[in-house]
């Protein structure tokens, strides 16, 4: 079985919650798990702007540009979906 096939299968199992902790750790030990976590992370859904109570204006001195979760290069956020303004704010704000 190729490394790519093993990695894809592993990702599917991790996402489905069917991969045992022991198997996960053994794969991590062999290096097969490298790249798999990044794929799982990408597969995670972000929170909607509505659920995050996102607003496109700051709250006091708190704004997305000062938040640890803001991705300035992409006008995006690690946890909230959609286009995010540097002047925005939501309930997940974390000081950077
Ligand atoms: S978590 Fe909220 S405050 Fe922080 S960057 Fe994302 S949308 Fe802005």
mmCIF file with all atom_site columns, C-alpha atoms and ligand atoms in Angstrom:
data_model
loop_
_atom_site.group_PDB
_atom_site.id
_atom_site.type_symbol
_atom_site.label_atom_id
_atom_site.label_alt_id
_atom_site.label_comp_id
_atom_site.label_asym_id
_atom_site.label_entity_id
_atom_site.label_seq_id
_atom_site.pdbx_PDB_ins_code
_atom_site.Cartn_x
_atom_site.Cartn_y
_atom_site.Cartn_z
_atom_site.occupancy
_atom_site.B_iso_or_equiv
_atom_site.pdbx_formal_charge
_atom_site.auth_seq_id
_atom_site.auth_comp_id
_atom_site.auth_asym_id
_atom_site.auth_atom_id
_atom_site.pdbx_PDB_model_num
ATOM   1   C  CA  . UNK A 1 1  ? 0.000   0.000  0.000  1.00 0.00 ? 1  UNK A CA  1
ATOM   2   C  CA  . UNK A 1 2  ? 1.412   3.393  -0.939 1.00 0.00 ? 2  UNK A CA  1
ATOM   3   C  CA  . UNK A 1 3  ? 2.101   6.093  1.653  1.00 0.00 ? 3  UNK A CA  1
ATOM   4   C  CA  . UNK A 1 4  ? -0.492  8.350  0.005  1.00 0.00 ? 4  UNK A CA  1
ATOM   5   C  CA  . UNK A 1 5  ? -3.134  5.623  0.224  1.00 0.00 ? 5  UNK A CA  1
ATOM   6   C  CA  . UNK A 1 6  ? -2.326  4.901  3.886  1.00 0.00 ? 6  UNK A CA  1
ATOM   7   C  CA  . UNK A 1 7  ? -2.440  8.624  4.725  1.00 0.00 ? 7  UNK A CA  1
ATOM   8   C  CA  . UNK A 1 8  ? -5.790  9.086  2.998  1.00 0.00 ? 8  UNK A CA  1
ATOM   9   C  CA  . UNK A 1 9  ? -7.262  6.075  4.771  1.00 0.00 ? 9  UNK A CA  1
ATOM   10  C  CA  . UNK A 1 10 ? -5.924  7.304  8.106  1.00 0.00 ? 10 UNK A CA  1
ATOM   11  C  CA  . UNK A 1 11 ? -7.431  10.744 7.580  1.00 0.00 ? 11 UNK A CA  1
ATOM   12  C  CA  . UNK A 1 12 ? -10.807 9.226  6.827  1.00 0.00 ? 12 UNK A CA  1
ATOM   13  C  CA  . UNK A 1 13 ? -10.669 7.168  10.005 1.00 0.00 ? 13 UNK A CA  1
ATOM   14  C  CA  . UNK A 1 14 ? -9.535  10.080 12.173 1.00 0.00 ? 14 UNK A CA  1
ATOM   15  C  CA  . UNK A 1 15 ? -12.342 12.231 10.811 1.00 0.00 ? 15 UNK A CA  1
ATOM   16  C  CA  . UNK A 1 16 ? -14.864 9.466  11.351 1.00 0.00 ? 16 UNK A CA  1
ATOM   17  C  CA  . UNK A 1 17 ? -13.542 8.939  14.892 1.00 0.00 ? 17 UNK A CA  1
ATOM   18  C  CA  . UNK A 1 18 ? -12.825 5.279  14.173 1.00 0.00 ? 18 UNK A CA  1
ATOM   19  C  CA  . UNK A 1 19 ? -9.041  5.335  14.568 1.00 0.00 ? 19 UNK A CA  1
ATOM   20  C  CA  . UNK A 1 20 ? -7.989  4.049  17.972 1.00 0.00 ? 20 UNK A CA  1
ATOM   21  C  CA  . UNK A 1 21 ? -5.627  6.132  20.084 1.00 0.00 ? 21 UNK A CA  1
ATOM   22  C  CA  . UNK A 1 22 ? -3.065  3.306  20.039 1.00 0.00 ? 22 UNK A CA  1
ATOM   23  C  CA  . UNK A 1 23 ? -3.155  3.022  16.235 1.00 0.00 ? 23 UNK A CA  1
ATOM   24  C  CA  . UNK A 1 24 ? -2.953  6.809  15.894 1.00 0.00 ? 24 UNK A CA  1
ATOM   25  C  CA  . UNK A 1 25 ? 0.129   6.955  18.138 1.00 0.00 ? 25 UNK A CA  1
ATOM   26  C  CA  . UNK A 1 26 ? 1.791   4.041  16.316 1.00 0.00 ? 26 UNK A CA  1
ATOM   27  C  CA  . UNK A 1 27 ? 1.266   5.784  12.977 1.00 0.00 ? 27 UNK A CA  1
ATOM   28  C  CA  . UNK A 1 28 ? 2.569   9.019  14.458 1.00 0.00 ? 28 UNK A CA  1
ATOM   29  C  CA  . UNK A 1 29 ? 5.674   7.144  15.530 1.00 0.00 ? 29 UNK A CA  1
ATOM   30  C  CA  . UNK A 1 30 ? 6.324   5.989  11.982 1.00 0.00 ? 30 UNK A CA  1
ATOM   31  C  CA  . UNK A 1 31 ? 5.838   9.440  10.518 1.00 0.00 ? 31 UNK A CA  1
ATOM   32  C  CA  . UNK A 1 32 ? 2.827   8.357  8.471  1.00 0.00 ? 32 UNK A CA  1
ATOM   33  C  CA  . UNK A 1 33 ? 0.635   10.740 10.400 1.00 0.00 ? 33 UNK A CA  1
ATOM   34  C  CA  . UNK A 1 34 ? 2.620   13.750 9.149  1.00 0.00 ? 34 UNK A CA  1
ATOM   35  C  CA  . UNK A 1 35 ? 0.352   15.743 6.891  1.00 0.00 ? 35 UNK A CA  1
ATOM   36  C  CA  . UNK A 1 36 ? -2.718  13.912 8.106  1.00 0.00 ? 36 UNK A CA  1
ATOM   37  C  CA  . UNK A 1 37 ? -3.365  16.347 10.949 1.00 0.00 ? 37 UNK A CA  1
ATOM   38  C  CA  . UNK A 1 38 ? -3.138  19.244 8.521  1.00 0.00 ? 38 UNK A CA  1
ATOM   39  C  CA  . UNK A 1 39 ? -5.741  17.547 6.346  1.00 0.00 ? 39 UNK A CA  1
ATOM   40  C  CA  . UNK A 1 40 ? -8.017  16.979 9.341  1.00 0.00 ? 40 UNK A CA  1
ATOM   41  C  CA  . UNK A 1 41 ? -7.586  20.590 10.397 1.00 0.00 ? 41 UNK A CA  1
ATOM   42  C  CA  . UNK A 1 42 ? -8.571  21.768 6.918  1.00 0.00 ? 42 UNK A CA  1
ATOM   43  C  CA  . UNK A 1 43 ? -11.616 19.517 7.046  1.00 0.00 ? 43 UNK A CA  1
ATOM   44  C  CA  . UNK A 1 44 ? -12.877 21.111 10.260 1.00 0.00 ? 44 UNK A CA  1
ATOM   45  C  CA  . UNK A 1 45 ? -15.719 23.504 9.689  1.00 0.00 ? 45 UNK A CA  1
ATOM   46  C  CA  . UNK A 1 46 ? -15.429 27.078 10.852 1.00 0.00 ? 46 UNK A CA  1
ATOM   47  C  CA  . UNK A 1 47 ? -18.110 28.786 12.883 1.00 0.00 ? 47 UNK A CA  1
ATOM   48  C  CA  . UNK A 1 48 ? -20.572 30.962 11.013 1.00 0.00 ? 48 UNK A CA  1
ATOM   49  C  CA  . UNK A 1 49 ? -20.298 34.717 11.475 1.00 0.00 ? 49 UNK A CA  1
ATOM   50  C  CA  . UNK A 1 50 ? -23.769 34.722 12.974 1.00 0.00 ? 50 UNK A CA  1
ATOM   51  C  CA  . UNK A 1 51 ? -22.901 32.058 15.579 1.00 0.00 ? 51 UNK A CA  1
ATOM   52  C  CA  . UNK A 1 52 ? -19.677 33.921 16.422 1.00 0.00 ? 52 UNK A CA  1
ATOM   53  C  CA  . UNK A 1 53 ? -21.686 37.166 16.702 1.00 0.00 ? 53 UNK A CA  1
ATOM   54  C  CA  . UNK A 1 54 ? -19.243 38.708 14.268 1.00 0.00 ? 54 UNK A CA  1
ATOM   55  C  CA  . UNK A 1 55 ? -19.586 42.419 13.614 1.00 0.00 ? 55 UNK A CA  1
ATOM   56  C  CA  . UNK A 1 56 ? -17.575 44.449 11.110 1.00 0.00 ? 56 UNK A CA  1
ATOM   57  C  CA  . UNK A 1 57 ? -16.794 47.117 13.681 1.00 0.00 ? 57 UNK A CA  1
ATOM   58  C  CA  . UNK A 1 58 ? -14.477 46.922 16.705 1.00 0.00 ? 58 UNK A CA  1
ATOM   59  C  CA  . UNK A 1 59 ? -15.688 46.471 20.267 1.00 0.00 ? 59 UNK A CA  1
ATOM   60  C  CA  . UNK A 1 60 ? -13.852 49.109 22.197 1.00 0.00 ? 60 UNK A CA  1
ATOM   61  C  CA  . UNK A 1 61 ? -10.166 48.537 21.625 1.00 0.00 ? 61 UNK A CA  1
ATOM   62  C  CA  . UNK A 1 62 ? -10.730 44.944 20.482 1.00 0.00 ? 62 UNK A CA  1
ATOM   63  C  CA  . UNK A 1 63 ? -10.652 44.228 16.758 1.00 0.00 ? 63 UNK A CA  1
ATOM   64  C  CA  . UNK A 1 64 ? -9.682  41.358 14.483 1.00 0.00 ? 64 UNK A CA  1
ATOM   65  C  CA  . UNK A 1 65 ? -6.367  43.016 13.645 1.00 0.00 ? 65 UNK A CA  1
ATOM   66  C  CA  . UNK A 1 66 ? -5.417  42.574 17.310 1.00 0.00 ? 66 UNK A CA  1
ATOM   67  C  CA  . UNK A 1 67 ? -6.731  39.010 17.557 1.00 0.00 ? 67 UNK A CA  1
ATOM   68  C  CA  . UNK A 1 68 ? -4.485  35.961 17.592 1.00 0.00 ? 68 UNK A CA  1
ATOM   69  C  CA  . UNK A 1 69 ? -6.903  34.122 15.276 1.00 0.00 ? 69 UNK A CA  1
ATOM   70  C  CA  . UNK A 1 70 ? -6.887  36.727 12.476 1.00 0.00 ? 70 UNK A CA  1
ATOM   71  C  CA  . UNK A 1 71 ? -5.221  35.796 9.169  1.00 0.00 ? 71 UNK A CA  1
ATOM   72  C  CA  . UNK A 1 72 ? -4.265  39.231 7.882  1.00 0.00 ? 72 UNK A CA  1
ATOM   73  C  CA  . UNK A 1 73 ? -2.878  38.032 4.538  1.00 0.00 ? 73 UNK A CA  1
ATOM   74  C  CA  . UNK A 1 74 ? -6.207  36.434 3.657  1.00 0.00 ? 74 UNK A CA  1
ATOM   75  C  CA  . UNK A 1 75 ? -8.669  38.761 5.434  1.00 0.00 ? 75 UNK A CA  1
ATOM   76  C  CA  . UNK A 1 76 ? -9.845  35.606 7.147  1.00 0.00 ? 76 UNK A CA  1
ATOM   77  C  CA  . UNK A 1 77 ? -10.050 33.995 10.539 1.00 0.00 ? 77 UNK A CA  1
ATOM   78  C  CA  . UNK A 1 78 ? -8.919  30.620 11.804 1.00 0.00 ? 78 UNK A CA  1
ATOM   79  C  CA  . UNK A 1 79 ? -12.292 29.911 13.440 1.00 0.00 ? 79 UNK A CA  1
ATOM   80  C  CA  . UNK A 1 80 ? -14.918 32.111 11.765 1.00 0.00 ? 80 UNK A CA  1
ATOM   81  C  CA  . UNK A 1 81 ? -15.925 31.594 8.142  1.00 0.00 ? 81 UNK A CA  1
ATOM   82  C  CA  . UNK A 1 82 ? -16.055 34.178 5.400  1.00 0.00 ? 82 UNK A CA  1
ATOM   83  C  CA  . UNK A 1 83 ? -14.276 37.440 4.718  1.00 0.00 ? 83 UNK A CA  1
ATOM   84  C  CA  . UNK A 1 84 ? -13.163 39.063 7.960  1.00 0.00 ? 84 UNK A CA  1
ATOM   85  C  CA  . UNK A 1 85 ? -12.412 42.753 8.322  1.00 0.00 ? 85 UNK A CA  1
ATOM   86  C  CA  . UNK A 1 86 ? -9.351  43.830 10.315 1.00 0.00 ? 86 UNK A CA  1
ATOM   87  C  CA  . UNK A 1 87 ? -11.771 46.208 12.042 1.00 0.00 ? 87 UNK A CA  1
ATOM   88  C  CA  . UNK A 1 88 ? -14.212 43.427 12.917 1.00 0.00 ? 88 UNK A CA  1
ATOM   89  C  CA  . UNK A 1 89 ? -14.840 41.683 16.204 1.00 0.00 ? 89 UNK A CA  1
ATOM   90  C  CA  . UNK A 1 90 ? -16.526 38.533 17.513 1.00 0.00 ? 90 UNK A CA  1
ATOM   91  C  CA  . UNK A 1 91 ? -17.011 36.661 20.769 1.00 0.00 ? 91 UNK A CA  1
ATOM   92  C  CA  . UNK A 1 92 ? -13.929 34.470 20.128 1.00 0.00 ? 92 UNK A CA  1
ATOM   93  C  CA  . UNK A 1 93 ? -11.524 37.411 20.201 1.00 0.00 ? 93 UNK A CA  1
ATOM   94  C  CA  . UNK A 1 94 ? -8.111  36.540 21.693 1.00 0.00 ? 94 UNK A CA  1
ATOM   95  C  CA  . UNK A 1 95 ? -5.435  39.162 22.285 1.00 0.00 ? 95 UNK A CA  1
ATOM   96  C  CA  . UNK A 1 96 ? -2.451  38.603 19.994 1.00 0.00 ? 96 UNK A CA  1
HETATM 97  S  S1  . LIG B 2 .  ? -11.825 35.151 16.264 1.00 0.00 ? 1  LIG B S1  1
HETATM 98  FE FE1 . LIG B 2 .  ? -13.302 36.785 15.956 1.00 0.00 ? 1  LIG B FE1 1
HETATM 99  S  S2  . LIG B 2 .  ? -12.189 38.627 16.620 1.00 0.00 ? 1  LIG B S2  1
HETATM 100 FE FE2 . LIG B 2 .  ? -10.657 37.041 16.214 1.00 0.00 ? 1  LIG B FE2 1
HETATM 101 S  S3  . LIG B 2 .  ? -10.070 37.330 14.067 1.00 0.00 ? 1  LIG B S3  1
HETATM 102 FE FE3 . LIG B 2 .  ? -11.696 35.807 14.122 1.00 0.00 ? 1  LIG B FE3 1
HETATM 103 S  S4  . LIG B 2 .  ? -13.541 37.008 13.738 1.00 0.00 ? 1  LIG B S4  1
HETATM 104 FE FE4 . LIG B 2 .  ? -11.973 38.453 14.378 1.00 0.00 ? 1  LIG B FE4 1
#
